[in-house]
Coordinates of C-alpha atoms and ligand atoms in Angstrom, one line a residue:
M13 CA -7.0 7.7 21.0
F14 CA -7.7 4.6 19.0
M15 CA -4.1 3.4 18.8
Q16 CA -3.0 4.2 22.4
G17 CA -0.7 1.4 23.7
K18 CA -0.2 -0.1 20.1
K19 CA 3.2 -0.6 18.7
G20 CA 4.1 -1.3 15.1
V21 CA 6.4 -0.9 12.1
V22 CA 5.6 0.8 8.8
L23 CA 7.5 -0.3 5.7
G24 CA 7.4 1.7 2.5
I25 CA 7.8 5.4 3.4
A26 CA 9.9 7.0 0.6
N27 CA 8.9 10.5 1.4
K28 CA 6.0 12.6 2.7
K29 CA 3.9 11.8 -0.4
S30 CA 4.1 8.0 0.3
I31 CA 0.8 6.3 1.2
A32 CA 2.7 4.7 4.0
Y33 CA 3.4 8.1 5.4
G34 CA -0.3 8.9 5.5
I35 CA -0.9 5.7 7.4
A36 CA 1.9 6.2 9.8
K37 CA 0.8 9.8 10.5
A38 CA -2.8 8.7 11.2
C39 CA -1.6 6.0 13.6
R40 CA 0.8 8.4 15.3
D41 CA -2.0 10.9 15.7
Q42 CA -4.1 8.2 17.5
G43 CA -1.3 7.4 19.9
A44 CA 0.6 4.5 18.3
E45 CA 4.3 4.0 19.0
L46 CA 6.0 3.5 15.6
A47 CA 9.2 2.2 13.9
I48 CA 9.8 2.8 10.2
T49 CA 12.2 1.3 7.7
Y50 CA 14.3 2.5 4.7
L51 CA 15.5 0.7 1.6
N52 CA 19.2 1.6 1.6
E53 CA 21.7 4.2 2.9
R54 CA 20.7 6.8 0.2
F55 CA 17.2 6.9 1.8
E56 CA 18.4 6.7 5.4
R57 CA 19.4 10.4 5.3
K58 CA 16.1 11.4 3.7
L59 CA 14.0 9.4 6.2
A60 CA 15.8 10.6 9.4
P61 CA 13.7 13.9 9.6
I62 CA 10.5 12.0 8.8
A63 CA 11.2 9.5 11.6
E64 CA 11.8 12.4 14.0
D65 CA 8.5 13.9 12.9
L66 CA 6.7 10.6 13.5
G67 CA 8.3 10.3 17.0
C68 CA 10.5 7.4 16.1
G69 CA 13.9 9.0 15.4
N70 CA 15.6 6.2 17.3
R71 CA 13.6 3.4 15.6
L72 CA 14.6 3.8 11.9
Y73 CA 15.9 0.5 10.5
P74 CA 17.2 -0.7 7.1
C75 CA 15.0 -3.3 5.3
D76 CA 15.4 -4.2 1.7
V77 CA 12.7 -6.9 1.4
S78 CA 14.6 -8.7 -1.3
R79 CA 17.2 -9.6 1.3
P80 CA 16.0 -12.2 3.9
E81 CA 18.9 -11.3 6.2
E82 CA 17.5 -7.7 6.4
I83 CA 14.1 -9.0 7.4
A84 CA 15.6 -11.2 10.1
A85 CA 17.7 -8.2 11.3
L86 CA 14.5 -6.0 11.4
R87 CA 12.8 -8.5 13.6
E88 CA 15.8 -8.5 16.0
S89 CA 15.9 -4.7 16.1
L90 CA 12.1 -4.5 16.8
E91 CA 12.4 -7.2 19.5
R92 CA 15.3 -5.4 21.1
D93 CA 13.8 -1.9 21.0
M94 CA 10.0 -2.5 21.3
G95 CA 9.7 -6.0 22.7
T96 CA 6.5 -7.1 20.9
I97 CA 4.5 -5.3 18.2
D98 CA 0.8 -5.1 17.4
F99 CA 0.8 -4.3 13.7
F100 CA 2.9 -3.9 10.6
V101 CA 2.2 -2.0 7.3
H102 CA 3.5 -3.4 4.0
S103 CA 3.3 -0.5 1.6
I104 CA 5.9 -1.8 -0.9
A105 CA 5.8 -2.6 -4.6
F106 CA 8.3 -2.7 -7.4
A107 CA 8.2 -3.8 -11.0
P108 CA 10.9 -3.2 -13.6
K109 CA 9.8 -0.5 -16.1
E110 CA 9.5 -2.9 -19.0
G111 CA 6.5 -4.4 -17.0
L112 CA 4.6 -1.1 -16.7
S113 CA 4.0 -0.2 -20.4
G114 CA 3.9 -1.7 -23.8
H115 CA 2.7 -5.2 -24.7
F116 CA 1.8 -7.5 -21.9
T117 CA 3.2 -10.5 -23.9
D118 CA 6.6 -8.8 -23.9
I119 CA 7.1 -9.0 -20.2
P120 CA 10.4 -10.7 -19.5
K121 CA 10.5 -13.6 -17.0
E122 CA 13.1 -11.8 -14.9
A123 CA 10.9 -8.7 -14.5
F124 CA 7.9 -10.9 -13.6
N125 CA 9.9 -12.7 -10.9
V126 CA 11.3 -9.5 -9.4
A127 CA 7.9 -7.9 -9.2
M128 CA 6.3 -11.0 -7.6
E129 CA 9.2 -11.3 -5.1
I130 CA 9.2 -7.6 -3.9
S131 CA 5.5 -6.8 -4.3
V132 CA 4.0 -10.1 -3.1
Y133 CA 6.3 -12.6 -1.5
S134 CA 7.7 -10.0 0.8
L135 CA 4.3 -9.8 2.6
I136 CA 4.3 -13.5 3.2
E137 CA 7.9 -13.5 4.4
L138 CA 7.3 -10.5 6.7
A139 CA 4.2 -12.2 8.2
R140 CA 6.2 -15.3 8.9
E141 CA 9.2 -13.5 10.3
L142 CA 7.3 -10.9 12.4
K143 CA 4.6 -13.3 13.7
P144 CA 6.7 -14.5 16.7
I145 CA 6.9 -10.9 18.0
M146 CA 3.3 -10.0 17.2
N147 CA 0.7 -9.8 20.0
P148 CA -2.6 -11.7 19.7
G149 CA -5.1 -9.2 18.3
G150 CA -2.4 -8.0 15.9
S151 CA -3.1 -6.5 12.5
I152 CA -1.3 -6.6 9.2
L153 CA -2.1 -4.2 6.3
T154 CA -0.9 -4.1 2.7
L155 CA -1.8 -1.8 -0.2
S156 CA -3.4 -2.9 -3.5
Y157 CA -5.0 -1.3 -6.6
Y158 CA -8.0 -2.1 -8.7
G159 CA -5.6 -3.0 -11.6
G160 CA -5.3 -6.4 -9.8
V161 CA -9.0 -7.1 -10.4
K162 CA -9.7 -5.5 -13.8
Y163 CA -7.6 -4.4 -16.8
I164 CA -6.0 -0.9 -16.4
P165 CA -3.9 0.5 -19.3
N166 CA -0.1 0.1 -18.6
Y167 CA -0.6 -1.4 -15.1
N168 CA 0.4 -4.7 -16.8
L169 CA 2.8 -6.6 -14.5
M170 CA 1.8 -4.8 -11.4
G171 CA -1.8 -5.9 -12.1
V172 CA -0.8 -9.5 -11.9
A173 CA 1.2 -8.8 -8.8
K174 CA -1.7 -7.1 -7.1
A175 CA -4.0 -10.1 -8.0
A176 CA -1.5 -12.4 -6.2
L177 CA -1.2 -10.0 -3.3
E178 CA -5.0 -9.8 -2.8
S179 CA -5.2 -13.6 -2.9
S180 CA -2.2 -13.8 -0.4
V181 CA -4.2 -11.6 2.0
K182 CA -7.0 -14.1 2.1
Y183 CA -4.7 -17.1 2.6
L184 CA -2.7 -15.3 5.2
A185 CA -5.9 -14.2 7.0
E186 CA -7.0 -17.8 7.4
D187 CA -3.5 -19.0 8.5
L188 CA -2.8 -16.2 11.0
G189 CA -6.4 -16.1 12.2
R190 CA -5.7 -19.0 14.5
D191 CA -3.2 -16.8 16.3
G192 CA -5.7 -13.9 16.5
I193 CA -3.8 -11.9 13.9
R194 CA -5.8 -10.1 11.2
V195 CA -4.6 -9.4 7.6
N196 CA -6.3 -6.9 5.3
A197 CA -5.5 -4.8 2.2
I198 CA -6.6 -1.3 1.2
S199 CA -7.2 -0.9 -2.5
A200 CA -6.4 2.8 -2.9
G201 CA -7.4 5.0 -5.8
P202 CA -4.5 6.5 -7.8
I203 CA -2.3 9.0 -6.0
K204 CA 0.8 10.8 -7.4
T205 CA 3.7 9.2 -5.6
L206 CA 7.2 8.1 -6.6
A207 CA 6.1 4.5 -7.3
A208 CA 3.1 5.8 -9.4
A209 CA 5.5 7.9 -11.5
G210 CA 6.8 4.6 -13.0
I211 CA 3.4 3.7 -14.5
G212 CA 2.9 4.8 -18.1
D213 CA 0.3 7.6 -18.6
F214 CA -0.4 7.9 -14.9
S215 CA -1.8 11.4 -15.2
F216 CA -4.5 10.0 -17.5
M217 CA -5.4 7.4 -14.7
L218 CA -5.8 10.3 -12.3
K219 CA -8.1 12.3 -14.6
W220 CA -10.2 9.3 -15.6
T221 CA -10.7 8.2 -12.0
A222 CA -11.7 11.6 -10.8
A223 CA -14.1 12.0 -13.7
H224 CA -15.7 8.6 -13.3
S225 CA -15.9 8.2 -9.5
P226 CA -19.1 8.8 -7.5
L227 CA -17.2 11.4 -5.4
R228 CA -15.8 13.0 -8.7
R229 CA -12.3 13.5 -7.3
N230 CA -9.1 11.6 -6.4
V231 CA -8.3 10.4 -2.9
T232 CA -5.5 11.6 -0.6
I233 CA -2.9 9.8 1.5
D234 CA -4.6 11.2 4.6
E235 CA -7.8 9.5 3.6
V236 CA -6.0 6.2 2.9
G237 CA -4.2 6.8 6.2
N238 CA -7.3 7.1 8.3
S239 CA -8.8 4.0 6.7
G240 CA -5.5 2.2 7.3
M241 CA -5.6 3.3 11.0
Y242 CA -9.1 1.8 11.3
L243 CA -7.9 -1.5 9.9
L244 CA -4.8 -1.6 12.2
S245 CA -6.8 -0.6 15.3
D246 CA -9.3 -2.6 17.5
L247 CA -12.1 -0.7 15.8
S248 CA -11.9 -3.4 13.1
S249 CA -11.3 -6.3 15.5
A250 CA -13.6 -8.7 13.5
V251 CA -12.4 -7.7 10.0
T252 CA -9.9 -9.9 8.3
G253 CA -9.1 -11.1 4.8
E254 CA -10.8 -8.0 3.3
I255 CA -9.8 -5.9 0.3
H256 CA -11.2 -2.5 1.4
Y257 CA -11.6 0.1 -1.3
V258 CA -10.6 3.7 -0.6
D259 CA -11.1 5.0 -4.1
G260 CA -14.0 7.5 -4.0
G261 CA -16.2 4.7 -5.1
F262 CA -14.6 4.2 -8.5
N263 CA -14.7 0.4 -8.3
I264 CA -18.5 0.3 -8.1
M265 CA -19.1 2.0 -11.5
G266 CA -20.3 -0.3 -14.3
M267 CA -20.6 2.6 -16.8
P268 CA -19.6 6.3 -16.7
A269 CA -22.4 8.6 -15.5
V270 CA -24.1 10.5 -18.3
N271 CA -25.0 14.2 -18.0
F272 CA -27.3 16.2 -20.2
D273 CA -26.6 19.7 -21.6
E274 CA -29.1 22.5 -21.8
N275 CA -30.4 21.0 -25.1
G276 CA -31.0 17.6 -23.5
K277 CA -28.0 16.1 -25.3
P278 CA -26.2 13.4 -23.3
H279 CA -22.5 13.7 -22.7
I280 CA -20.0 11.9 -20.4
A281 CA -18.6 13.8 -17.5
W282 CA -14.9 14.5 -18.0
N283 CA -12.2 16.4 -16.1
G284 CA -14.3 16.5 -13.0
E285 CA -17.2 18.2 -14.8
S286 CA -20.5 17.3 -13.2
Ligands
NAP306 P1 6.1 5.1 -2.8 O1 6.0 6.3 -2.0 O2 7.1 5.2 -3.9 O3 6.3 3.8 -1.9 C1 6.8 2.6 -2.4 C2 7.7 2.1 -1.4 O4 8.2 0.8 -1.8 C3 9.0 2.9 -1.3 O5 9.2 3.3 0.0 C4 10.1 2.0 -1.9 O6 11.3 2.3 -1.3 C5 9.5 0.7 -1.4 N1 10.3 -0.4 -1.9 C6 10.5 -0.7 -3.2 N2 11.3 -1.8 -3.3 C7 11.6 -2.2 -2.1 C8 12.4 -3.2 -1.5 N3 13.1 -4.1 -2.2 N4 12.5 -3.3 -0.1 C9 11.9 -2.4 0.6 N5 11.1 -1.4 0.2 C10 11.0 -1.3 -1.2 O7 4.7 4.8 -3.5 P2 3.2 4.5 -3.0 O8 2.3 4.9 -4.1 O9 3.0 5.1 -1.7 O10 3.2 2.9 -2.9 C11 2.9 2.2 -1.7 C12 2.1 1.0 -2.0 O11 0.8 1.5 -2.4 C13 2.5 0.1 -3.2 O12 2.2 -1.2 -2.8 C14 1.7 0.6 -4.3 O13 1.5 -0.4 -5.3 C15 0.4 0.8 -3.6 N6 -0.6 1.6 -4.3 C16 -0.3 2.8 -4.8 C17 -1.2 3.6 -5.5 C18 -0.9 4.9 -6.1 O14 -1.6 5.3 -7.0 N7 0.2 5.6 -5.7 C19 -2.6 3.1 -5.6 C20 -2.9 1.9 -5.0 C21 -1.9 1.2 -4.3 P3 12.3 3.4 -2.1 O15 11.4 4.6 -2.5 O16 13.2 3.7 -1.1 O17 12.8 2.7 -3.3

C-alpha cells in the first residue's frame, strides 16, 4: 500500500467522471485517508455519496476557491479533523465560455481575470494556506493540458491559464522545496468530463488525439489517477517541479504517422485506424 498513513485533500471532484475522482480513488485504494471538497450547496448533495464511497463521508467540506474565506475555513476544518496533511490535489479550472471558442483577440478582460484567478492563482493561494498544516515530504499535484504549451483549437483562454499554471508549478516547487514539499503537474490527454464539455469541438480533440498518439487511443481517469497517486506518494520522493504527461504519448509527435495501403499509397491514420 503506497499511501498507507498518508492524509490529504482532493479539490475538484464534480462527479465520478472527474479526473480528481480517478486520483482520489487510486489514493484511497493504496491506503490514503482522504477529505474532499465541493463548490456550493448544489454539489454537496451530489458529492455526499461519493465521499462515502471514498471513505470520507465525515470529511466533505465547502471550498469555492474564488473565496479566500472558504480556503481559510478549509484549512481550519482539515486541522480540526485530520491534524496535519501530506498532500493536496488541485484539479480545478474555469474559464467563461467566451474564452473557449471564437477569436482569441475577442477575449474580454473580465473573462481573462476570472480564468487566471480560479485556474491558476488558486493553486498558489492553496499552497500558501495549507502549507502550515503540511508535513515535510508532502506533495502537491495540479492538472494541466498540452494546450498550455502548443496551440489547440478553441482552447484559447484556458491555454494561457495552463501556461501560467505550469510556470507556477516550477516557482512553487523551488519555494516549497526548502520545506521538503514537492509540487508537480500532470498534463493529461483529453477526457470527456463536465469541464471539457465547455470547450468548443471537444469531440474532435478526442478523435484527433486518439488517431495521432503512439498508443492510438485516449486516456482514462484511472490511468491519470494511478500516475497522480505515484506523484503524491513517496515513490516520487525526488520528483518536483515536473509537468508529467499522461496522454498516450501525444505530446512527443512532431508529425502524424503515415500508413500505406495495399497499393503502397500513403495515408494518415484517422479514427484510430492503424
Ligand atoms: P470536472 O470534473 O468538471 O472538474 C473541474 C472541477 O473544477 C469541478 O469539480 C468544478 O466544480 C471545479 N471548480 C470550478 N470552479 C471552481 C471554484 N471556483 N472553486 C472550486 N472548484 C471549482 O473536469 P475535469 O476535466 O476533471 O477537470 C479537472 C482538471 O483537469 C482541470 O484543471 C482541467 O483543466 C484539467 N484537465 C482536464 C482535461 C480533460 O480533457 N478533461 C485534460 C487535461 C487537464 P463544479 O463542477 O462543482 O463546478
